[in-house]
Coordinates of C-alpha atoms and ligand atoms in Angstrom, one line a residue:
M805 CA 0.0 0.1 0.0
S806 CA 1.6 3.4 -0.9
T807 CA 2.2 6.3 1.5
T808 CA 1.7 9.8 0.8
T809 CA 2.1 12.6 3.4
I810 CA 0.3 15.9 2.8
V811 CA 2.0 19.1 4.5
I812 CA 0.5 22.2 4.8
F813 CA 2.6 25.2 5.9
G814 CA 0.2 28.1 7.6
I815 CA -2.3 25.2 8.8
S816 CA -2.9 27.8 11.7
G817 CA -4.4 30.0 8.8
D818 CA -8.2 30.6 7.8
L819 CA -7.9 28.7 4.4
A820 CA -6.7 25.9 6.2
R821 CA -9.5 25.6 8.5
R822 CA -12.3 26.9 6.6
K823 CA -11.4 25.0 3.3
L824 CA -8.4 22.7 3.2
I825 CA -9.0 20.4 6.2
P826 CA -12.8 19.9 5.6
A827 CA -11.8 19.2 2.5
L828 CA -9.2 16.3 3.3
F829 CA -11.8 15.1 5.9
N830 CA -14.4 14.9 3.3
L831 CA -12.0 13.1 1.0
F832 CA -11.4 10.5 3.9
Q833 CA -15.2 10.0 4.4
K834 CA -16.3 9.3 1.0
D835 CA -13.1 7.1 0.9
R836 CA -11.2 8.7 -1.6
L837 CA -7.9 8.9 0.0
E838 CA -6.3 6.0 -0.8
G839 CA -3.5 3.8 1.4
N840 CA -1.8 5.2 4.3
F841 CA -1.7 9.1 4.4
N842 CA -0.7 11.6 7.3
I843 CA -1.4 15.2 7.7
V844 CA 1.7 17.6 9.1
G845 CA 0.9 21.0 9.5
F846 CA 3.8 23.2 9.8
A847 CA 2.9 26.7 11.3
G848 CA 4.5 29.8 13.6
R849 CA 2.5 29.0 16.4
S850 CA 3.4 26.8 19.3
W851 CA 0.7 24.3 18.8
T852 CA 0.4 20.8 20.2
D853 CA -1.0 18.0 17.9
Q854 CA -3.6 17.9 20.6
E855 CA -4.8 21.6 19.7
L856 CA -4.4 21.0 15.7
K857 CA -6.7 18.2 16.1
K858 CA -9.2 20.4 18.2
I859 CA -9.4 23.4 15.7
A860 CA -9.8 21.3 12.6
R861 CA -12.8 19.5 14.4
E862 CA -13.9 23.4 15.2
G863 CA -13.7 23.9 11.6
I864 CA -15.2 21.4 10.2
D865 CA -18.2 21.9 12.2
K866 CA -18.4 25.3 11.7
F867 CA -17.6 25.5 7.9
A868 CA -17.9 22.1 6.2
G869 CA -21.6 21.7 5.8
Y870 CA -21.8 18.2 5.8
P871 CA -22.5 15.4 8.3
V872 CA -19.6 14.0 10.1
D873 CA -19.1 10.6 11.0
N874 CA -17.6 10.3 14.1
E875 CA -16.0 7.0 13.9
K876 CA -14.3 8.3 10.9
W877 CA -13.1 11.5 12.8
R878 CA -11.4 9.6 14.9
E879 CA -9.5 7.4 12.3
F880 CA -8.7 10.8 10.4
E881 CA -7.5 13.0 13.7
N882 CA -5.1 10.5 14.4
K883 CA -3.5 11.5 11.1
L884 CA -2.9 14.7 11.7
H885 CA 0.7 15.9 13.2
Y886 CA 1.7 19.3 14.2
I887 CA 5.2 20.9 13.5
S888 CA 5.9 24.4 14.8
G889 CA 8.4 26.4 13.0
K890 CA 9.5 29.5 11.1
F891 CA 9.1 29.2 7.2
Q892 CA 13.0 31.2 6.6
D893 CA 14.3 28.8 9.4
E894 CA 16.2 25.8 7.5
N895 CA 16.7 24.3 10.8
A896 CA 12.7 23.9 11.2
F897 CA 12.8 22.2 7.6
V898 CA 15.5 19.7 8.9
L899 CA 13.3 18.9 11.8
L900 CA 10.4 18.6 9.5
A901 CA 12.3 16.1 7.2
N902 CA 13.1 14.1 10.2
T903 CA 9.7 13.9 11.5
L904 CA 8.2 12.9 7.7
E905 CA 10.7 10.0 7.7
N906 CA 9.6 8.5 10.9
L907 CA 6.1 8.9 10.4
E908 CA 6.1 7.3 6.7
N909 CA 9.0 4.6 8.0
G910 CA 10.1 4.1 4.0
S911 CA 9.4 5.4 0.6
A912 CA 6.3 7.8 0.6
N913 CA 5.3 10.3 -1.7
R914 CA 4.7 14.0 -0.5
I915 CA 2.4 17.0 -1.0
F916 CA 3.5 20.3 0.1
Y917 CA 0.7 22.8 0.3
L918 CA 1.6 26.4 0.6
A919 CA -1.5 28.1 2.2
T920 CA 1.0 30.9 3.9
P921 CA 1.4 34.7 2.7
P922 CA 2.7 34.8 -0.7
G923 CA 5.9 36.4 0.9
F924 CA 6.9 33.0 2.2
F925 CA 6.5 31.1 -1.1
T926 CA 10.0 31.4 -2.4
D927 CA 11.3 30.9 1.3
I928 CA 9.6 27.4 1.6
I929 CA 10.4 26.3 -1.6
V930 CA 14.1 26.8 -1.2
N931 CA 14.4 25.4 2.3
L932 CA 12.7 22.1 1.3
G933 CA 15.3 22.1 -1.7
K934 CA 17.9 23.0 1.0
T935 CA 16.9 20.0 3.1
G936 CA 16.7 17.3 0.2
Q937 CA 12.7 17.6 0.2
I938 CA 12.4 17.9 -3.4
E939 CA 14.5 15.0 -4.2
E940 CA 12.1 12.2 -6.1
E941 CA 14.2 8.9 -5.0
N942 CA 11.2 8.1 -2.7
G943 CA 8.3 8.7 -4.4
W944 CA 7.2 11.9 -5.9
R945 CA 7.2 15.5 -4.7
R946 CA 4.8 18.1 -5.7
V947 CA 3.5 21.6 -4.3
V948 CA 0.7 23.2 -4.2
I949 CA 0.8 27.1 -4.3
E950 CA -2.0 29.3 -3.2
K951 CA -2.6 32.5 -4.7
P952 CA -2.2 35.6 -5.4
F953 CA 0.8 34.4 -7.6
G954 CA 3.0 37.8 -7.9
T955 CA 1.3 41.0 -7.7
D956 CA 2.3 42.1 -11.3
L957 CA 4.6 40.6 -14.2
E958 CA 7.9 41.3 -13.0
S959 CA 6.8 39.8 -9.5
A960 CA 5.2 36.9 -11.3
K961 CA 8.2 36.3 -13.0
K962 CA 10.4 36.5 -10.6
L963 CA 8.5 34.0 -8.3
N964 CA 8.2 31.3 -11.3
H965 CA 12.3 31.8 -11.6
D966 CA 13.3 31.1 -8.3
I967 CA 11.1 28.3 -7.8
L968 CA 11.8 26.5 -11.0
K969 CA 15.1 26.6 -9.9
V970 CA 14.0 23.8 -7.5
L971 CA 11.1 22.2 -8.7
R972 CA 10.0 21.2 -12.4
E973 CA 7.2 22.7 -13.8
D974 CA 5.0 19.4 -13.5
Q975 CA 5.7 19.3 -9.6
I976 CA 3.8 22.6 -9.2
Y977 CA 0.1 23.0 -8.7
R978 CA -0.6 27.1 -8.8
I979 CA -4.1 26.9 -7.7
D980 CA -7.4 28.7 -8.3
H981 CA -10.2 27.4 -6.6
Y982 CA -12.5 28.8 -9.0
L983 CA -11.3 25.9 -11.8
G984 CA -12.4 23.6 -9.0
K985 CA -16.0 24.5 -8.5
E986 CA -18.5 22.1 -10.0
T987 CA -20.2 24.4 -12.4
V988 CA -17.0 25.7 -13.6
Q989 CA -16.0 22.6 -14.7
N990 CA -19.2 22.2 -16.3
I991 CA -18.8 24.8 -19.0
L992 CA -16.3 22.5 -20.7
I993 CA -19.0 19.5 -20.9
A994 CA -21.7 22.3 -22.0
R995 CA -19.6 23.3 -25.0
F996 CA -18.0 20.4 -26.1
A997 CA -20.0 17.2 -25.0
N998 CA -23.1 18.7 -26.6
T999 CA -23.7 19.7 -30.2
I1000 CA -26.3 22.1 -30.1
F1001 CA -23.6 25.1 -28.4
E1002 CA -20.8 24.9 -30.6
P1003 CA -22.1 25.7 -34.0
V1004 CA -23.2 29.0 -32.8
W1005 CA -20.4 29.8 -30.5
N1006 CA -18.7 32.5 -32.3
R1007 CA -18.8 35.9 -33.6
N1008 CA -21.7 35.1 -36.3
Y1009 CA -24.0 34.1 -33.3
I1010 CA -23.1 35.9 -30.7
S1011 CA -23.5 39.7 -29.6
N1012 CA -21.5 39.8 -26.4
V1013 CA -20.4 38.0 -23.4
Q1014 CA -21.0 38.9 -19.8
I1015 CA -19.2 37.4 -16.6
T1016 CA -20.0 38.9 -13.5
V1017 CA -18.8 37.4 -10.0
A1018 CA -20.7 39.7 -7.5
E1019 CA -19.8 39.4 -3.7
K1020 CA -22.0 40.3 -1.3
V1021 CA -19.3 40.2 1.5
G1022 CA -16.6 43.4 2.1
L1023 CA -12.8 42.6 3.7
E1024 CA -13.9 39.8 6.3
H1025 CA -11.2 41.3 8.7
R1026 CA -9.0 40.9 5.4
A1027 CA -8.1 44.6 5.0
G1028 CA -4.1 44.2 5.6
Y1029 CA -4.5 41.8 2.4
Y1030 CA -6.8 43.6 0.2
D1031 CA -5.8 47.0 0.5
T1032 CA -2.7 46.0 -1.0
V1033 CA -4.3 44.1 -3.5
G1034 CA -7.6 45.3 -4.9
V1035 CA -10.1 43.6 -7.0
V1036 CA -8.2 43.0 -10.1
R1037 CA -5.0 41.3 -8.7
D1038 CA -7.8 39.7 -6.2
M1039 CA -10.4 38.5 -8.9
F1040 CA -9.6 39.2 -12.4
Q1041 CA -5.8 37.4 -12.5
N1042 CA -7.3 34.5 -11.6
H1043 CA -10.8 33.6 -11.4
L1044 CA -12.7 35.6 -13.6
L1045 CA -9.7 35.6 -16.7
Q1046 CA -10.1 31.9 -15.9
L1047 CA -13.8 31.9 -16.6
M1048 CA -13.1 34.2 -19.9
S1049 CA -10.7 31.5 -21.1
L1050 CA -12.9 28.4 -20.3
V1051 CA -15.5 30.1 -22.5
A1052 CA -13.5 31.4 -25.4
M1053 CA -11.1 28.4 -26.0
E1054 CA -10.8 26.3 -28.9
P1055 CA -11.6 22.3 -28.3
P1056 CA -8.6 20.9 -26.6
A1057 CA -7.0 18.0 -28.6
S1058 CA -7.5 15.7 -25.1
H1059 CA -8.4 16.1 -21.5
K1060 CA -4.7 15.8 -20.6
A1061 CA -3.7 18.9 -18.6
N1062 CA -1.4 20.5 -21.1
D1063 CA -3.8 19.9 -23.9
Q1064 CA -6.4 22.0 -21.9
R1065 CA -4.0 24.6 -20.7
D1066 CA -2.3 25.0 -24.1
E1067 CA -6.0 26.1 -25.3
K1068 CA -6.5 28.6 -22.6
V1069 CA -3.1 30.1 -22.9
K1070 CA -3.8 30.7 -26.4
V1071 CA -6.9 32.5 -25.7
L1072 CA -5.0 35.4 -23.4
K1073 CA -2.2 35.5 -26.1
A1074 CA -5.3 36.8 -28.4
V1075 CA -6.5 39.5 -25.9
R1076 CA -5.9 43.1 -26.5
K1077 CA -3.1 44.5 -24.4
F1078 CA -4.6 48.0 -23.5
T1079 CA -2.8 51.7 -24.2
P1080 CA -3.6 53.9 -21.2
E1081 CA -6.1 55.6 -23.6
E1082 CA -8.0 52.0 -24.3
V1083 CA -7.8 51.5 -20.2
R1084 CA -9.8 54.7 -19.5
K1085 CA -12.2 53.9 -22.7
Y1086 CA -12.9 49.9 -21.5
S1087 CA -12.6 50.1 -18.1
V1088 CA -14.4 51.2 -15.0
L1089 CA -12.5 51.0 -11.4
G1090 CA -14.9 51.7 -8.5
Q1091 CA -14.2 51.8 -4.5
Y1092 CA -17.6 51.3 -2.3
R1093 CA -19.1 54.3 -0.1
G1094 CA -17.0 53.7 3.7
Y1095 CA -14.3 51.6 2.0
K1096 CA -11.6 53.8 3.3
E1097 CA -13.0 53.8 7.1
E1098 CA -12.7 50.4 7.3
D1099 CA -10.1 48.8 9.7
G1100 CA -6.8 48.8 8.6
V1101 CA -7.6 50.8 5.4
S1102 CA -5.4 53.6 4.6
E1103 CA -7.2 56.8 4.6
N1104 CA -6.0 57.7 1.1
S1105 CA -6.7 54.3 -0.5
Q1106 CA -7.3 54.2 -4.4
T1107 CA -7.5 50.5 -4.0
P1108 CA -10.5 49.2 -6.4
T1109 CA -13.2 47.1 -4.7
Y1110 CA -15.2 46.8 -8.0
A1111 CA -14.1 46.7 -11.9
A1112 CA -16.0 46.1 -14.8
I1113 CA -13.9 45.5 -17.9
Q1114 CA -14.3 45.1 -21.6
F1115 CA -11.5 42.7 -23.0
F1116 CA -11.5 42.0 -26.7
I1117 CA -10.2 38.6 -28.1
D1118 CA -8.3 39.2 -31.3
N1119 CA -8.8 35.7 -33.0
W1120 CA -11.4 34.5 -36.1
R1121 CA -13.5 33.2 -33.4
W1122 CA -14.2 36.0 -31.6
Q1123 CA -13.4 39.3 -33.4
G1124 CA -16.0 42.1 -32.5
V1125 CA -17.4 40.3 -29.6
P1126 CA -17.1 42.1 -26.6
F1127 CA -16.2 40.1 -23.3
Y1128 CA -17.9 42.6 -20.2
L1129 CA -16.4 41.2 -17.2
R1130 CA -17.4 42.5 -13.8
S1131 CA -16.6 41.6 -9.9
G1132 CA -17.1 43.7 -6.9
K1133 CA -17.3 43.6 -2.8
M1134 CA -20.3 45.0 -1.0
L1135 CA -22.7 44.3 -3.5
T1136 CA -26.2 43.8 -3.5
G1137 CA -26.0 39.9 -3.2
K1138 CA -23.6 36.8 -4.1
M1139 CA -23.8 36.0 -7.8
S1140 CA -21.9 34.0 -10.3
E1141 CA -23.0 33.9 -13.7
I1142 CA -21.8 33.9 -17.3
V1143 CA -24.1 35.1 -19.8
I1144 CA -23.9 34.4 -23.5
Q1145 CA -25.9 37.2 -25.6
F1146 CA -26.8 36.5 -28.8
K1147 CA -27.2 38.6 -31.8
C1148 CA -31.0 39.2 -32.7
P1149 CA -32.6 37.7 -35.9
P1150 CA -31.4 39.1 -39.0
H1151 CA -34.9 39.9 -40.0
L1152 CA -38.3 40.2 -38.3
M1153 CA -41.4 39.6 -40.8
F1154 CA -44.0 39.6 -38.0
P1155 CA -46.6 42.3 -38.3
L1156 CA -45.1 44.2 -35.0
P1157 CA -45.4 48.0 -33.7
E1158 CA -42.4 50.0 -35.2
D1159 CA -41.2 50.4 -31.6
Y1160 CA -41.1 47.0 -30.2
K1161 CA -38.5 45.8 -28.3
F1162 CA -37.5 42.4 -29.3
T1163 CA -35.2 40.6 -26.4
S1164 CA -32.2 38.7 -28.3
N1165 CA -31.4 34.8 -26.8
T1166 CA -29.4 34.6 -23.8
L1167 CA -28.0 31.3 -22.7
S1168 CA -26.8 31.7 -18.9
L1169 CA -24.5 29.8 -16.9
C1170 CA -25.2 30.4 -13.3
L1171 CA -22.0 29.5 -11.3
Q1172 CA -23.2 30.1 -7.8
P1173 CA -25.5 30.2 -6.2
D1174 CA -28.7 28.4 -7.6
E1175 CA -26.2 26.7 -9.8
G1176 CA -27.7 25.5 -13.4
I1177 CA -28.2 26.8 -16.8
H1178 CA -30.8 28.9 -18.4
L1179 CA -31.7 29.5 -21.8
K1180 CA -33.9 32.2 -22.6
F1181 CA -35.8 32.2 -25.8
E1182 CA -39.1 33.8 -27.6
T1183 CA -42.3 32.5 -27.8
K1184 CA -45.6 33.7 -29.2
V1185 CA -48.2 35.5 -26.7
P1186 CA -51.1 33.2 -26.9
D1187 CA -54.2 34.9 -28.1
T1188 CA -52.3 37.7 -30.4
I1189 CA -51.2 37.8 -33.6
A1190 CA -47.4 37.9 -33.2
E1191 CA -46.7 39.1 -29.9
T1192 CA -43.5 37.8 -28.4
K1193 CA -42.6 37.0 -25.1
S1194 CA -38.8 36.1 -23.2
V1195 CA -39.5 32.5 -21.7
D1196 CA -36.7 30.7 -19.6
L1197 CA -35.7 27.0 -19.9
E1198 CA -34.3 26.3 -16.8
Y1199 CA -31.7 23.8 -15.5
H1200 CA -30.9 23.4 -11.5
Y1201 CA -28.5 21.2 -10.2
E1202 CA -30.4 20.7 -6.9
N1203 CA -33.7 19.7 -9.1
V1204 CA -31.4 16.9 -10.9
F1205 CA -28.9 15.8 -8.4
G1206 CA -30.6 16.8 -5.2
Q1207 CA -29.5 18.8 -2.5
N1208 CA -25.5 19.1 -1.3
S1209 CA -24.5 17.2 -4.5
I1210 CA -21.9 19.9 -5.1
P1211 CA -18.5 19.2 -3.8
E1212 CA -16.5 21.8 -2.1
A1213 CA -13.9 22.8 -4.9
Y1214 CA -10.8 22.3 -2.9
E1215 CA -11.9 18.6 -2.9
R1216 CA -11.7 18.0 -6.5
L1217 CA -8.3 20.4 -6.5
L1218 CA -6.9 18.3 -3.6
L1219 CA -7.7 14.9 -5.1
D1220 CA -6.4 16.0 -8.6
A1221 CA -3.0 17.5 -6.9
L1222 CA -2.7 13.9 -5.4
L1223 CA -3.5 12.0 -8.8
G1224 CA -1.0 13.8 -10.6
D1225 CA -3.6 15.9 -12.6
A1226 CA -2.7 19.5 -13.2
A1227 CA -5.5 20.3 -16.0
L1228 CA -7.2 22.3 -13.2
F1229 CA -4.1 24.4 -11.9
T1230 CA -2.5 27.1 -13.7
R1231 CA 0.6 26.8 -15.8
S1232 CA 3.5 29.3 -15.2
D1233 CA 3.0 30.7 -18.7
R1234 CA -0.5 31.3 -18.1
S1235 CA 0.4 33.5 -14.7
E1236 CA 2.7 35.9 -16.3
L1237 CA -0.4 36.2 -19.4
A1238 CA -2.7 37.5 -17.3
W1239 CA -0.1 40.0 -15.5
E1240 CA 0.6 41.2 -19.2
I1241 CA -3.1 42.3 -19.7
L1242 CA -4.0 43.5 -16.4
D1243 CA -0.8 45.6 -15.6
P1244 CA -1.5 48.2 -17.7
I1245 CA -5.1 48.2 -16.2
I1246 CA -3.9 48.6 -12.7
S1247 CA -1.2 51.1 -13.3
T1248 CA -3.5 53.4 -15.3
W1249 CA -5.5 53.4 -12.4
Q1250 CA -3.4 53.8 -9.7
N1251 CA -3.3 57.3 -10.8
A1252 CA -6.0 58.9 -8.8
D1253 CA -5.7 62.7 -10.0
E1254 CA -6.2 61.4 -13.4
N1255 CA -8.6 58.6 -12.6
P1256 CA -10.7 58.8 -9.5
L1257 CA -12.2 55.4 -8.6
A1258 CA -16.3 55.7 -9.1
I1259 CA -17.9 55.6 -5.7
Y1260 CA -20.8 53.0 -5.3
E1261 CA -23.1 52.5 -2.9
Q1262 CA -23.1 49.3 -0.7
G1263 CA -25.7 47.1 -1.6
S1264 CA -25.9 48.4 -5.4
W1265 CA -25.0 46.6 -8.3
G1266 CA -21.8 48.9 -8.5
P1267 CA -21.1 52.1 -10.0
E1268 CA -23.1 53.8 -13.0
E1269 CA -20.4 54.1 -14.9
A1270 CA -20.2 50.9 -15.4
D1271 CA -23.8 50.4 -16.9
R1272 CA -22.2 53.2 -19.1
L1273 CA -19.7 51.3 -20.1
L1274 CA -22.1 48.9 -22.0
Q1275 CA -24.9 51.4 -23.1
K1276 CA -22.2 53.2 -25.0
Q1277 CA -22.3 50.1 -27.4
G1278 CA -26.0 49.6 -27.1
N1279 CA -25.7 47.0 -24.5
A1280 CA -26.6 46.5 -20.9
W1281 CA -25.9 44.2 -17.7
I1282 CA -28.0 41.1 -17.7
R1283 CA -29.1 38.9 -15.1
G1284 CA -29.3 35.4 -16.8
C1285 CA -30.2 33.7 -13.3
G1286 CA -32.2 33.2 -10.6
N1287 CA -35.3 35.8 -10.1
H1288 CA -35.6 38.7 -11.7
Ligands
BG6_269 C1 -10.6 34.6 -3.4 C2 -10.7 36.2 -3.1 O1 -9.9 34.1 -4.2 O2 -12.0 34.2 -3.8 C3 -11.7 36.5 -1.7 O3 -9.7 36.4 -2.2 C4 -13.2 36.4 -2.3 O4 -11.6 38.2 -2.0 C5 -13.3 34.7 -2.9 O5 -14.0 36.4 -1.7 C6 -14.5 34.3 -3.5 O6 -14.4 32.8 -4.0 P1 -16.2 32.0 -3.7 O7 -15.9 31.0 -3.8 O8 -16.6 32.7 -2.2 O9 -16.8 32.8 -5.1

């Protein structure tokens, strides 16, 4: 039976408590973690194994949202171990190496999960390298790296350069939890496991694509991180550009990681890189009223908490089709969706009044909440000559697969990393290309005198300027999912 050790750096943090441990335990409950395994937490606090177990269980009870089998829990908690140490301290890594050898007692695979602030990524990887823990004599070695991966192109390049001195690219799993979401994985299934969508999935039939990731929450005690980052780095560099790539990419040659990642990279290569003039024309960055008064936010902060950006994909499939992406904090609700708006029919021969407002078809991929797909089309109103009304064909996961059928994104991602499937992880070239696209947008908006952020009300849909961005082109934001 194989032995696997999962080392989590930064296990005392929020991510481990809310997501990683609950995901690992659920995989264990579902019998998806095969063979012998151990989970070793490494962080600065002077916890004991017992304290880790207690905090892990509290996290599961509070955040997991699934029933806990107590017998399974007792088995699982025996696999939890804790080491206190500093990420920059090579001696602590010697201690780690010795602890792992004792636990494993022979050959074993190891996965190192970096759930720490990004400033420690390089130190940890260098120390793993120095203490011989990346060598694959007795099993494979993989490293999962949390976001953010750099803060701009230069820092991402440096980070890639530094870690690739120690690791091979195929040992690195840069995580983006959106790719682990069930509904995000379904984008490729909807497109390529059906024949009805793909023939119309192009500039001939599609008028525009809208991607919204709206959040009701604000800073959630993360001001120290968020105020240095803002929405473009926090949400667009990873989640939103990944969603756009999945909508826009060509069918990959196979399901293999690099075939999928090649196609996503091609999309980013075709995205137009903006001049400062274009940035002003095609993007609106905003800040919610009251942001500067939040604890931990600097009083002159120019950090955007909202962005709406129009992207162009300069290739044969998408030439001339705007991709409107928006995301923000403190909005009216939590809602992530992708709306494909089709063109209006080229000719209407129905006897309709001249000012008749015809609605074009939309296909909406509802990522969260109320996961599903909606297709809106026109139908004749009964007992009229030719009046039309938009109706909605709806598919809801809950109705088909039952409540709680959708697993937490981290379950899938952790399992894939253990299985060595990197399809849902980011390759180095992709992380750099995303910064190439966003750097000009971030830097142009940093100039507060020339480009003041648009202020929006908490609980709204964002600044009016974002509506005008679409109106200028005869379009409007559409809500394709939920009750509207
Ligand atoms: C994270 C961001 O990556 O995604 C957070 O850092 C954001 O700011 C979160 O709140 C949103 O994720 P989800 O899964 O709740 O949509």
